Coordinates of C-alpha atoms in Angstrom, one line a residue:
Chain A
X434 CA -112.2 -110.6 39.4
X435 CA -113.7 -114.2 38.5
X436 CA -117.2 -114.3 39.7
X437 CA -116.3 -118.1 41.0
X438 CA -113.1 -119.7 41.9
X439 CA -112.2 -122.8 40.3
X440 CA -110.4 -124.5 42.4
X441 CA -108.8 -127.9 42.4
X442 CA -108.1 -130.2 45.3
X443 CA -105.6 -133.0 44.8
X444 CA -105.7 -135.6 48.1
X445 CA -105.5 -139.2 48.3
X446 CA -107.5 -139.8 51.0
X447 CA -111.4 -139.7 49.9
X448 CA -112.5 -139.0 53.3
X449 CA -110.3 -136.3 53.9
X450 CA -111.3 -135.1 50.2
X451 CA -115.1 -134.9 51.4
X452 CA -114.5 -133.2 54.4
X453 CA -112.3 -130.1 52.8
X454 CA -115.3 -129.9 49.5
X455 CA -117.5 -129.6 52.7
X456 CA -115.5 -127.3 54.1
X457 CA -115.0 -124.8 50.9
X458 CA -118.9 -125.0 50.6
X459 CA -119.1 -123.6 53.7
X460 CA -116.5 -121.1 52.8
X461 CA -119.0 -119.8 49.5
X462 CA -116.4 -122.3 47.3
X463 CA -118.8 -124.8 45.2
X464 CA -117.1 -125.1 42.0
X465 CA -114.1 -127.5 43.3
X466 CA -112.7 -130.9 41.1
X467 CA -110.5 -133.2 43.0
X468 CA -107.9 -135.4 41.9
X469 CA -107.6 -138.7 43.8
X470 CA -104.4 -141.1 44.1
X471 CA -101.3 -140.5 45.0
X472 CA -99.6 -140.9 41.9
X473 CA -100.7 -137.4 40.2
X474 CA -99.9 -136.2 36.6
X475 CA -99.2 -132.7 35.6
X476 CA -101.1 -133.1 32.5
X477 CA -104.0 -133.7 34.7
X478 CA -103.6 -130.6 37.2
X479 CA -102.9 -128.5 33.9
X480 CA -106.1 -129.8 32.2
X481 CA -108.4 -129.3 35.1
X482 CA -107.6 -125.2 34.6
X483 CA -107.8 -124.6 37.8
X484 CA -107.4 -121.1 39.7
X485 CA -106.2 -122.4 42.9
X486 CA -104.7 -125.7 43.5
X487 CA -105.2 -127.2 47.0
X488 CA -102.7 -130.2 47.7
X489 CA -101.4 -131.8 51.1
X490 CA -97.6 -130.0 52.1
X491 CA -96.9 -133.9 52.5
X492 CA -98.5 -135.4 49.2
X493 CA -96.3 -138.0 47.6
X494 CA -96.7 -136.2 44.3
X495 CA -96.3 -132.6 45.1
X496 CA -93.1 -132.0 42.9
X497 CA -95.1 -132.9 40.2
X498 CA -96.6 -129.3 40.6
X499 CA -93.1 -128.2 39.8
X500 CA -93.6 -129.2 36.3
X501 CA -96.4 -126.7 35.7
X502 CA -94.4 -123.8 36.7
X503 CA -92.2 -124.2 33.4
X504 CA -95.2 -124.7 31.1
X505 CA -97.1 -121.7 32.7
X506 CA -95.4 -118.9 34.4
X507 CA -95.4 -119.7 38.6
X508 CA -97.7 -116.5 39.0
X509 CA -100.8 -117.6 36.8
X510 CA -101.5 -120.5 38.8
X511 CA -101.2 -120.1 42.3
X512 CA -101.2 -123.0 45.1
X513 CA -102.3 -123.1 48.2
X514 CA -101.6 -126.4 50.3
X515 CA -102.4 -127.7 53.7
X516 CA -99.9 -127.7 56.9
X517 CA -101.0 -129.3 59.7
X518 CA -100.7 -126.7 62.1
X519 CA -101.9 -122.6 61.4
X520 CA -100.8 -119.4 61.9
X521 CA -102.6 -117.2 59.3
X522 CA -99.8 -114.7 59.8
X523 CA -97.6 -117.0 58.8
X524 CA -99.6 -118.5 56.6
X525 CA -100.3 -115.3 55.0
X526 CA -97.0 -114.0 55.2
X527 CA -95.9 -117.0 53.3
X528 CA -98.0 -116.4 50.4
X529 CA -97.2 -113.2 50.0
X530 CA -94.1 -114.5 49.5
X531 CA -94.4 -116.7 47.1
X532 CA -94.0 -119.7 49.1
X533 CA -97.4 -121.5 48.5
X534 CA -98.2 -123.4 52.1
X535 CA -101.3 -123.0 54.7
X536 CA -103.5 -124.7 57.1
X537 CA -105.6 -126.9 57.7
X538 CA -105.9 -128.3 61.0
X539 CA -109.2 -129.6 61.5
X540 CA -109.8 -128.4 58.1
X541 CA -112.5 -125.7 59.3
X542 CA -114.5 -123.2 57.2
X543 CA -113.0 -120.4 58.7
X544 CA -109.5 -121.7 58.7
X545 CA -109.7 -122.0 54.5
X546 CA -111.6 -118.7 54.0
X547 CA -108.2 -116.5 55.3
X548 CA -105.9 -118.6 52.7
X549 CA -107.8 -118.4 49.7
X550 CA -108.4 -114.9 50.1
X551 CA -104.4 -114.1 50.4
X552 CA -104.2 -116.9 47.2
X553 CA -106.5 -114.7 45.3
X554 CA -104.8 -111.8 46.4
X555 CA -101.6 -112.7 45.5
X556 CA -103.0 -114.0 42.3
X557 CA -104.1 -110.8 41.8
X558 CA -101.8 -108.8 42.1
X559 CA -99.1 -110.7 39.9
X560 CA -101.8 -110.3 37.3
X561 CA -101.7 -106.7 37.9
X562 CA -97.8 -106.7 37.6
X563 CA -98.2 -108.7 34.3
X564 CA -100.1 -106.6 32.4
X565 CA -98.0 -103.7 34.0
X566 CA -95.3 -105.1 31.9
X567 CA -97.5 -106.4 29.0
X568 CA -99.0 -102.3 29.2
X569 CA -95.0 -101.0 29.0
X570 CA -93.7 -103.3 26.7
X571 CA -97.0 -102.2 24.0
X572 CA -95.7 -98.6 25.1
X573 CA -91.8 -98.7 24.1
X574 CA -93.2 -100.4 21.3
X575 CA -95.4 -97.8 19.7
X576 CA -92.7 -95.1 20.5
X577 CA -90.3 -97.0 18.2
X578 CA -92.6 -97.0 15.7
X579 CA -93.9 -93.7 16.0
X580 CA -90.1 -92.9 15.8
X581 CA -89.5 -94.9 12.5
X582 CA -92.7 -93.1 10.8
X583 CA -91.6 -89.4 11.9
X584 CA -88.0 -90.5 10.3
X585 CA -90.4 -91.8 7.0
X586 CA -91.6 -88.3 7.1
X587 CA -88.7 -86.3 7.6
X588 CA -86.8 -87.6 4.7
X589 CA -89.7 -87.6 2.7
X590 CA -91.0 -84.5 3.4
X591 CA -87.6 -82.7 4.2
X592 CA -89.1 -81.6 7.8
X593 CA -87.7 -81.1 10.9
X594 CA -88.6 -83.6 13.9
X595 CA -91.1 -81.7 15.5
X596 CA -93.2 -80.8 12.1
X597 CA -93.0 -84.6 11.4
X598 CA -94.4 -85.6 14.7
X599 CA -96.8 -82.8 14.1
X600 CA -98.1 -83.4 10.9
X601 CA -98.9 -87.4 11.8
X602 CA -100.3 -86.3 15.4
X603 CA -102.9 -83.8 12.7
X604 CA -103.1 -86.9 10.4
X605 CA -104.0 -89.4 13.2
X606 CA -106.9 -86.2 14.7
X607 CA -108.3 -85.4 11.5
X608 CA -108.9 -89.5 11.0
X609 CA -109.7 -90.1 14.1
X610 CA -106.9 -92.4 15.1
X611 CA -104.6 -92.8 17.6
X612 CA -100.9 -91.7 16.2
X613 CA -99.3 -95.1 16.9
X614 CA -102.1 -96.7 13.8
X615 CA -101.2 -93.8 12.0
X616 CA -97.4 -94.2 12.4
X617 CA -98.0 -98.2 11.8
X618 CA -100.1 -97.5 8.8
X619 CA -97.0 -95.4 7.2
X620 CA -94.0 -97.9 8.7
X621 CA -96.3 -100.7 6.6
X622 CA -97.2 -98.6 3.5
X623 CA -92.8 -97.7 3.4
X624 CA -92.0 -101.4 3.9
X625 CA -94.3 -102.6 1.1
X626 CA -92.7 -99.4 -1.5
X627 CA -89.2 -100.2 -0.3
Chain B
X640 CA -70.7 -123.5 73.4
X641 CA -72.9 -126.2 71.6
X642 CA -74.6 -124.4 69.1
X643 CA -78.4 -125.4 67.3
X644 CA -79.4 -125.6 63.9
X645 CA -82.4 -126.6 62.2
X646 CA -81.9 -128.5 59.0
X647 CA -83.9 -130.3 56.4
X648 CA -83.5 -133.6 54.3
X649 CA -85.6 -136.1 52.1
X650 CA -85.6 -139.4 53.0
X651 CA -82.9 -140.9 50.6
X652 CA -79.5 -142.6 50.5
X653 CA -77.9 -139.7 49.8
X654 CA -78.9 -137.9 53.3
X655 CA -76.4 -139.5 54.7
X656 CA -73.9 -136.8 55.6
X657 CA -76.8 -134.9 57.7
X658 CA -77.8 -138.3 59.5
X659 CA -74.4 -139.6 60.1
X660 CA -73.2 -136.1 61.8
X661 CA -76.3 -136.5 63.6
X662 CA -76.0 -140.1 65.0
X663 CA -71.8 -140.7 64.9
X664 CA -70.5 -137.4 66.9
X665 CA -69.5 -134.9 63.8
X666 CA -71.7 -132.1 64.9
X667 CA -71.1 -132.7 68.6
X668 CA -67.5 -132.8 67.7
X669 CA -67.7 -129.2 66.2
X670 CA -70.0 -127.9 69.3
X671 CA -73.5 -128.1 67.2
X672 CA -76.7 -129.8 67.5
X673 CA -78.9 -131.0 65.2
X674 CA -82.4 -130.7 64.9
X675 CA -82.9 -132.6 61.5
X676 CA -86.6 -131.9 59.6
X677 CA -87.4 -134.4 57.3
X678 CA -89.5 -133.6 54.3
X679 CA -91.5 -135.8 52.0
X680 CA -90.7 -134.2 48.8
X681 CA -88.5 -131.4 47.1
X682 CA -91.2 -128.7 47.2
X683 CA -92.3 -128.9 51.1
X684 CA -88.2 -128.8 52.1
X685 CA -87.9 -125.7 49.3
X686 CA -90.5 -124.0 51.3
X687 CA -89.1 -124.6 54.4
X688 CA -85.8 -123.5 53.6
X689 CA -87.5 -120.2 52.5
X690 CA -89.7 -119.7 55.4
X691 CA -86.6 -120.0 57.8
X692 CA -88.0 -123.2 59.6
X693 CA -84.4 -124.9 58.9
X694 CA -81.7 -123.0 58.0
X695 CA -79.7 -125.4 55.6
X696 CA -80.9 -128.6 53.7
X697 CA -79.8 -131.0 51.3
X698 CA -81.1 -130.4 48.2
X699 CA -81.0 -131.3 44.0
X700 CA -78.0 -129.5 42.8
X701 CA -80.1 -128.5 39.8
X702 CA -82.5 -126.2 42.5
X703 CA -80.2 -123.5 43.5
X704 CA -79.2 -123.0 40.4
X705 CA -82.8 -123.3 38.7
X706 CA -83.9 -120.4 41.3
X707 CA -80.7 -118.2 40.5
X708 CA -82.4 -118.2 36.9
X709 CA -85.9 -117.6 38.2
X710 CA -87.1 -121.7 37.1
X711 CA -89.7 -122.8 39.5
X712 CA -91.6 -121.3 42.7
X713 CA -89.8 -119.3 45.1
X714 CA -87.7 -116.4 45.1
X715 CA -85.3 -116.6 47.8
X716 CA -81.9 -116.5 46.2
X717 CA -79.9 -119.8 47.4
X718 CA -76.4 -120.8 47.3
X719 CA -74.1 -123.7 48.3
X720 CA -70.6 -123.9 50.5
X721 CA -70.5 -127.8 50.1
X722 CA -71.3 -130.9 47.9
X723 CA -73.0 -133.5 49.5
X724 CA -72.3 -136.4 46.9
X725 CA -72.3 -137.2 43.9
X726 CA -73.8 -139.5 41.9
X727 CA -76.1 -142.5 42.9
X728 CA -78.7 -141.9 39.9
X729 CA -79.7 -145.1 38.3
X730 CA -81.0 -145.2 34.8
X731 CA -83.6 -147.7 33.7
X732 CA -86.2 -149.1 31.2
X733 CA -89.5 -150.7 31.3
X734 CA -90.0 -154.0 31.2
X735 CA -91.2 -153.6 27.7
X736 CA -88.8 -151.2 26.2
X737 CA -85.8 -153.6 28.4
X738 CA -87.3 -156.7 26.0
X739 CA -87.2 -155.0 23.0
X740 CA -83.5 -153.8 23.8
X741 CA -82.5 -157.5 24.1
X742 CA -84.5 -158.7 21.6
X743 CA -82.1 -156.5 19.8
X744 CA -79.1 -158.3 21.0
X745 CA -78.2 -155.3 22.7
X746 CA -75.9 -156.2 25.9
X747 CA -76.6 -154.6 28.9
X748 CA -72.8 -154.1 30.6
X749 CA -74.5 -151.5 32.7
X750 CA -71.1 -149.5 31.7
X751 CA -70.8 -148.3 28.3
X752 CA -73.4 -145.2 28.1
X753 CA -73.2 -144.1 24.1
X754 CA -73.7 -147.9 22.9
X755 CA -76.9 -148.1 25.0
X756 CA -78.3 -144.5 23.8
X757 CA -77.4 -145.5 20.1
X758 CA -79.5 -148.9 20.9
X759 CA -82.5 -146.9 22.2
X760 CA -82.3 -144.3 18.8
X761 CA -82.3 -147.4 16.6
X762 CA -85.6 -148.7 18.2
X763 CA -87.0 -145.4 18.4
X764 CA -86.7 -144.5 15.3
X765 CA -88.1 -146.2 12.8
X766 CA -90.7 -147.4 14.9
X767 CA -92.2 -143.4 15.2
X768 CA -93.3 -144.3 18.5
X769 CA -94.5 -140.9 20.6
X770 CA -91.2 -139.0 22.5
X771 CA -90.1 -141.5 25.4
X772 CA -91.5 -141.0 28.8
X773 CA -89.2 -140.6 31.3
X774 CA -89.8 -140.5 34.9
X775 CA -87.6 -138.3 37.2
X776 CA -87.9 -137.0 40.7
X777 CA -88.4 -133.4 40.1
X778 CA -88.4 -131.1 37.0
X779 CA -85.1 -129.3 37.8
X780 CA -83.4 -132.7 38.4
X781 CA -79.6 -133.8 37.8
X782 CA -81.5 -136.9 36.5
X783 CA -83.2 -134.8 34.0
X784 CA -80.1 -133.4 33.0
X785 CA -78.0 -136.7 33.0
X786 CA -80.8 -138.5 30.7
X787 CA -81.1 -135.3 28.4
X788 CA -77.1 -134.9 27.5
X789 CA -77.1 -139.2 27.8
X790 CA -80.0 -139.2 25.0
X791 CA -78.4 -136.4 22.6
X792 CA -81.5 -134.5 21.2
X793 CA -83.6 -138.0 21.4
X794 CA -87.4 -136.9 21.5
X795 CA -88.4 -137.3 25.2
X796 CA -90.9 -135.9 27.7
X797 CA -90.0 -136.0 31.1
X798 CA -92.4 -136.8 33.9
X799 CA -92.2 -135.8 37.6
X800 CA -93.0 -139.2 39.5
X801 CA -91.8 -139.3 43.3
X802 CA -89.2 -141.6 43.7
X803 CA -91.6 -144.5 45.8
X804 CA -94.3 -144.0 43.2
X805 CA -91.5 -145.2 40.3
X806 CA -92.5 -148.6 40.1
X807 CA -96.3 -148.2 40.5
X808 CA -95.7 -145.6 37.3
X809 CA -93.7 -148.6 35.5
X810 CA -96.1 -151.3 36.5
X811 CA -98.9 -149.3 34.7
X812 CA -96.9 -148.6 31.9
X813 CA -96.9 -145.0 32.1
X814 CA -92.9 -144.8 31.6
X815 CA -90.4 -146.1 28.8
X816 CA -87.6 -144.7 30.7
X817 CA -86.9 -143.4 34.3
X818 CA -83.5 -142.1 36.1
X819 CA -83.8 -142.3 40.4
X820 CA -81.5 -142.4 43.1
X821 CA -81.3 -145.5 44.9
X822 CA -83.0 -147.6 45.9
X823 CA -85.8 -146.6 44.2
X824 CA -84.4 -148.3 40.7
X825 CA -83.8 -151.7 42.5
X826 CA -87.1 -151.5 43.5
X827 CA -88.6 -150.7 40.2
X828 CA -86.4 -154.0 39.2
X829 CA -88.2 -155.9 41.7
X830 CA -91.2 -154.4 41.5
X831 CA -92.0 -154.0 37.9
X832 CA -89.6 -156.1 36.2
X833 CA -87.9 -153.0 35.3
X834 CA -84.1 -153.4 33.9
X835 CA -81.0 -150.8 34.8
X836 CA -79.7 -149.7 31.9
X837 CA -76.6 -146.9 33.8
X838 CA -75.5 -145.8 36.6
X839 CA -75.2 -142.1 36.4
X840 CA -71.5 -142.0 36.6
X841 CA -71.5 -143.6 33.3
X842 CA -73.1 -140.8 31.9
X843 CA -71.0 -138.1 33.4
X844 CA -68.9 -138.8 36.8
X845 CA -68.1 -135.9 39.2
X846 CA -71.2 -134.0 38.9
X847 CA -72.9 -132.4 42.0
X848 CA -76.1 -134.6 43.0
X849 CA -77.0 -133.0 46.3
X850 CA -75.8 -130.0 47.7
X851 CA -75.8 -128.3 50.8
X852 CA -78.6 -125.2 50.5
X853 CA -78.5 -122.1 52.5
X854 CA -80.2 -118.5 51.8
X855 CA -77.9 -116.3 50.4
X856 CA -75.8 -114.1 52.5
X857 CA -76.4 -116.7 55.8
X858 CA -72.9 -118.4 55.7
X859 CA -71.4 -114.8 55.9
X860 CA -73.7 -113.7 58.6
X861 CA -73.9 -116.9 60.9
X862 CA -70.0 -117.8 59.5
X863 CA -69.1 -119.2 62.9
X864 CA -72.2 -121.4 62.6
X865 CA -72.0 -122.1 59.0
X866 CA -68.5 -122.7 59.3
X867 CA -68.9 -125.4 62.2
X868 CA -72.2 -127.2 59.8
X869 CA -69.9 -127.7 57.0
X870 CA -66.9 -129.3 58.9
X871 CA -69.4 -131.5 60.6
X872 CA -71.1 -132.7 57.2
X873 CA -67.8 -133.0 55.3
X874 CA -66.5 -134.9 58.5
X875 CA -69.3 -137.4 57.6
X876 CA -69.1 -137.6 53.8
X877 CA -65.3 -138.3 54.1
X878 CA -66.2 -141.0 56.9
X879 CA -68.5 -142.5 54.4
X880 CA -66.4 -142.2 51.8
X881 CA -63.6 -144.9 53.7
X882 CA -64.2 -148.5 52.5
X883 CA -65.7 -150.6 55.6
X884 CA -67.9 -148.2 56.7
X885 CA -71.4 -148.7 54.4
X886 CA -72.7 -151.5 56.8
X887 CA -72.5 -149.1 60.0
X888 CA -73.9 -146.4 57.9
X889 CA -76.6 -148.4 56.1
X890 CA -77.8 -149.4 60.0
X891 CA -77.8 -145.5 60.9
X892 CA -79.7 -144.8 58.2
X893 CA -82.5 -146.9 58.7
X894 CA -83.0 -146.0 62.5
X895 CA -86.9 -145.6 63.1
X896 CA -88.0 -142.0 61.4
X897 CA -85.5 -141.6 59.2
X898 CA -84.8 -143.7 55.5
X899 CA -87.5 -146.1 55.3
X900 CA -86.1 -148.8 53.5
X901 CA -84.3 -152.2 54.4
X902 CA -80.7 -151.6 55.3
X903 CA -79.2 -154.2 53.0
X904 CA -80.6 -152.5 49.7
X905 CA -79.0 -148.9 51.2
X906 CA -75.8 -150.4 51.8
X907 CA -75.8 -152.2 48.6
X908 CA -76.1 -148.2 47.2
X909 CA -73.3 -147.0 49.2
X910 CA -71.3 -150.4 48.1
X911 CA -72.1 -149.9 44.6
X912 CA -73.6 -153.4 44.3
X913 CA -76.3 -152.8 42.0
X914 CA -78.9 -155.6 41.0
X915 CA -79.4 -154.7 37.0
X916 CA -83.0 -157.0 36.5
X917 CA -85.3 -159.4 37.8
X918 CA -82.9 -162.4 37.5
X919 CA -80.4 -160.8 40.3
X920 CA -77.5 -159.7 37.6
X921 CA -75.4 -158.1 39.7
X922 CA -72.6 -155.1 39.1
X923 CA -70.2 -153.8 41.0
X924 CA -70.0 -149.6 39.9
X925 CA -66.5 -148.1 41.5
X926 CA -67.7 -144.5 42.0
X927 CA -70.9 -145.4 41.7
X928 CA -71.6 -142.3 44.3
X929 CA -69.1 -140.4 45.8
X930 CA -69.7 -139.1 49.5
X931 CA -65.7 -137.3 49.6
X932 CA -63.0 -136.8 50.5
X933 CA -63.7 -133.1 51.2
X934 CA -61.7 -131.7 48.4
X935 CA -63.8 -133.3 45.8
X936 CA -66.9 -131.7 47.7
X937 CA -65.7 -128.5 46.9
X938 CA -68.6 -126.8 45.1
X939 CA -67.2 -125.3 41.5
X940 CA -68.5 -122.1 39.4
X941 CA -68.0 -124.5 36.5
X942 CA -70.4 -127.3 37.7
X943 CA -73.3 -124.8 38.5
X944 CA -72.3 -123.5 34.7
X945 CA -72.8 -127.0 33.1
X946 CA -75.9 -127.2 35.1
X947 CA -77.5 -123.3 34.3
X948 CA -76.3 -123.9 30.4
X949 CA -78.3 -126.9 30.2
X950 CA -81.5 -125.2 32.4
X951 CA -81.2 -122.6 30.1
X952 CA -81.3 -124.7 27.1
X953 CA -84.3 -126.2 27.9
X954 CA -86.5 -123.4 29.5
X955 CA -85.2 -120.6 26.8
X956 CA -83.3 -118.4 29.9
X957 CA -81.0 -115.9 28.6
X958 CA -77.3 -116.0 27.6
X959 CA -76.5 -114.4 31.2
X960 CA -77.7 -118.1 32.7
X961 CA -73.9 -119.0 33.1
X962 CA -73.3 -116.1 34.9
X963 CA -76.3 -115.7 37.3
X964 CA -75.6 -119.5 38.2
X965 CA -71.8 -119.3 38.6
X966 CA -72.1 -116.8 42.1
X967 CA -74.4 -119.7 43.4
X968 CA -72.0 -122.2 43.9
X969 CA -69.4 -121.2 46.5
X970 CA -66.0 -122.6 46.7
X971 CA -64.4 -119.8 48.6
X972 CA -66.4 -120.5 51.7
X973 CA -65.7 -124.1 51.5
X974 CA -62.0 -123.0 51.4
X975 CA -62.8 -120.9 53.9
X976 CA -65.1 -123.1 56.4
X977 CA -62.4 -126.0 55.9
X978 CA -59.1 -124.2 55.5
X979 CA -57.9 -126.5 52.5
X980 CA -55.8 -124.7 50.0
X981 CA -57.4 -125.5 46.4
X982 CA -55.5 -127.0 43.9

């Protein structure tokens, strides 16, 4: 978990921009960058490396947003933007979702607290998914080359399957190394023989 | 029974069909009522769409398609019983890049697409100037996709600029090249001495610009509702699509809350009258955008195809693009919703 939020605020409108930077202070939310205008680049949003982006439902340059979800993936950068009337269940329900759209009526403290909080949530948890995957994918990957370096042994050593994964397993132990370096450092050693 | 249904729509030309069944008596005529949302860009009327608050919109045909292959926010899966029209996208140049084109003694027939890409490569070229900027509505665009086959590999970035913001973007110079629906090109041409360069049609005719957008599964499980939407818009879009009828149209559209923009320039779009540059060049486009008859509003597994391969292309999506994009796009319940045989 970030020990701060970074969170960008794109509006047009400065006064509206002051009141909502008021408004995150109050919420605990100090380190906040806002882009002014209504003609809004992606470069821009991407550069400010935001971890929330807060922009109007209605802002003339919303689609622009659209851009960033090609460059990164839509789940590293989630956004949050203002409706102009509430419900946090819906609001909340519709981040969970994926759908990206919240508050602000009045633009109060309380009101922001409840949608950054489900915007970190769901943040969080499609990090957790990612490295889920990034975990399995390193997984299937050492097994395939735990199973080329037992097939190095095997025909090397004239071994059955089980001894070969045995001996490394007693190779990687006696080294002190897990048996997916050991089976790398024979898959490497065979390649640069072959 | 009258039935109601919630729909949504951007304020553009190309709304037509919803506003029209609206205001001239299609809905009413197949027992519906409209409640029509309007949006102010792409990604709120998305989001509505996949909250529930309208049921069906009118949408980029590139957006369906780009969520059936995961592109972009959102997850709902999306599909489409009707074309709302085709075509309408202009493409133009900056005032700069325009000069340099004539400088070149290119003409500008506003017809003949390869002669003006072949134009832009031979400036472009041996100048080494940075990739061309060009401005389009919304990342997963036809207009993308129209300027990218148009310019055949050409180095280009495209940028997302809302329609209304075109000019301002041109004015500043932040744009070599841009590709909008109308009128948002005229008023680049009167705003920032921008020149037309194509219609979209010259580029490719016949391909899907808006769509009709539902969830998946909805048209199956509200058919008699779905069923009674799409005979009311394709009752419009063929209305539209009879000569005579632009003026009438243009004055519906412009009724307080709903297209912003003076009449004349909308019906000048639905004419096909397109002013090319700041001197008031004038071209008439046959086909310039298509609104029916209902047959030719039939969506087609092949058009979503052309649209997912290209997608795919470009954002490095898997071989099974064509596939995954082909079951978004669904003629059989336009056959079934209008009762035409196909041919």
């Amino acid at each position: 978990m970030p020990a701060s939020l970074r969170i960008l605020l794109v509006e047009s409108d400065p006064e509206r921009a002051e009141r909502v930077r008021e408004a995150l202070a109050e919420a605990g939310e100090r380190d906040v960058a806002v882009i002014s205008g209504r003609r809004v680049l992606a470069r821009d949003v991407a550069e400010a490396r935001a971890d929330i982006v807060l922009i109007d439902i209605a802002h003339p340059s919303r689609d622009v947003l659209e851009e960033l979800t090609q460059a990164t993936s839509p789940m590293e950068r989630p956004v949050a933007m203002f409706v102009d009337q509430s419900d946090p269940a819906i609001t909340r329900a519709a981040i969970e979702a994926g759908v990206s759209a919240y508050v602000v009526d009045g633009l109060r403290a309380d009101r922001i607290r409840p949608i950054l909080d489900a915007a970190v949530a769901r943040f969080h948890l499609f990090q957790r998914v990612r490295s889920e995957l990034a975990a399995t994918k390193a997984a299937l990957e050492e097994r395939k080359l735990i199973d080329r370096a037992k097939g190095l042994v095997m025909k090397a050593r004239g071994v059955t399957e089980e001894q070969a994964y045995a001996l490394i397993r007693k190779t990687a132990m006696d080294q002190g190394k897990r048996v997916a370096d050991v089976a790398q450092a024979l898959v490497t050693a065979a390649d640069l023989l072959r | 029974m009258t039935r109601e249904i919630a729909l949504g729509y951007v304020p553009l030309v190309d709304a037509a069909p919803l506003l029209l069944a609206d205001a001239l008596g299609f809905a009413e005529e197949q027992g519906l009522h409209l409640t029509l949302h309007r949006a102010a860009n792409w990604s709120m009327l998305r989001d509505m769409l996949d909250q529930g608050q309208v049921m069906a919109a009118q949408m980029l045909s590139a957006m369906p398609v780009a969520r059936a292959l995961g592109l972009g926010s959102g997850r709902v899966a999306l599909e489409t019983p009707l074309i709302l029209s085709q075509g309408g996208q202009v493409v133009g140049a900056s005032a700069p890049l325009a000069e340099a084109l004539a400088r070149q003694g290119q003409p500008c027939d506003f017809t003949d697409a390869a002669s003006t890409a072949r134009a832009i490569a031979a400036l472009h070229q041996p100048l080494r100037i940075p990739p061309l900027r060009i401005g389009v509505p919304f990342a997963h665009s036809m207009h993308a996709l129209l300027v990218e086959d148009w310019l055949a590999g050409m180095p280009a970035t495209f940028l997302t600029v809302a329609p209304p913001l075109m000019p301002e973007a041109l004015a500043e110079g932040a744009l070599d090249l841009f590709c909008v629906g109308e009128p948002w090109g005229s008023q680049a041409v009167v705003k920032a001495g921008a020149r037309l360069l194509l219609p979209g049609a010259a580029i490719r005719h016949g391909l899907p610009e808006k769509v009709l957008a539902c969830r998946a599964g909805w048209c199956e499980a509200e058919a008699d509702l779905a069923g009674r939407l799409v005979r009311a818009l394709s009752g419009a879009g063929d209305w539209l699509a009879r000569p005579g009828n632009a003026s009438t149209a243009a004055e519906v559209l412009t009724r307080p809350g709903r297209v912003d923009v003076a009449a004349e320039l909308i019906e000048r779009a639905l004419t096909g009258r397109i002013v090319t540059d700041p001197v008031g060049t004038e071209h008439l486009v046959p086909g310039f955008q298509d609104f029916g008859p209902a047959r030719a509003m039939r969506p087609m597994a092949v058009q979503a195809q052309w649209i997912a391969s290209r997608l795919a292309l470009r954002h490095g999506r898997g071989s099974d693009a064509e596939s995954l994009a082909a079951a978004v796009f669904r003629g059989d319940l336009h056959d079934r919703f209008l009762s035409l045989t196909t041919a």
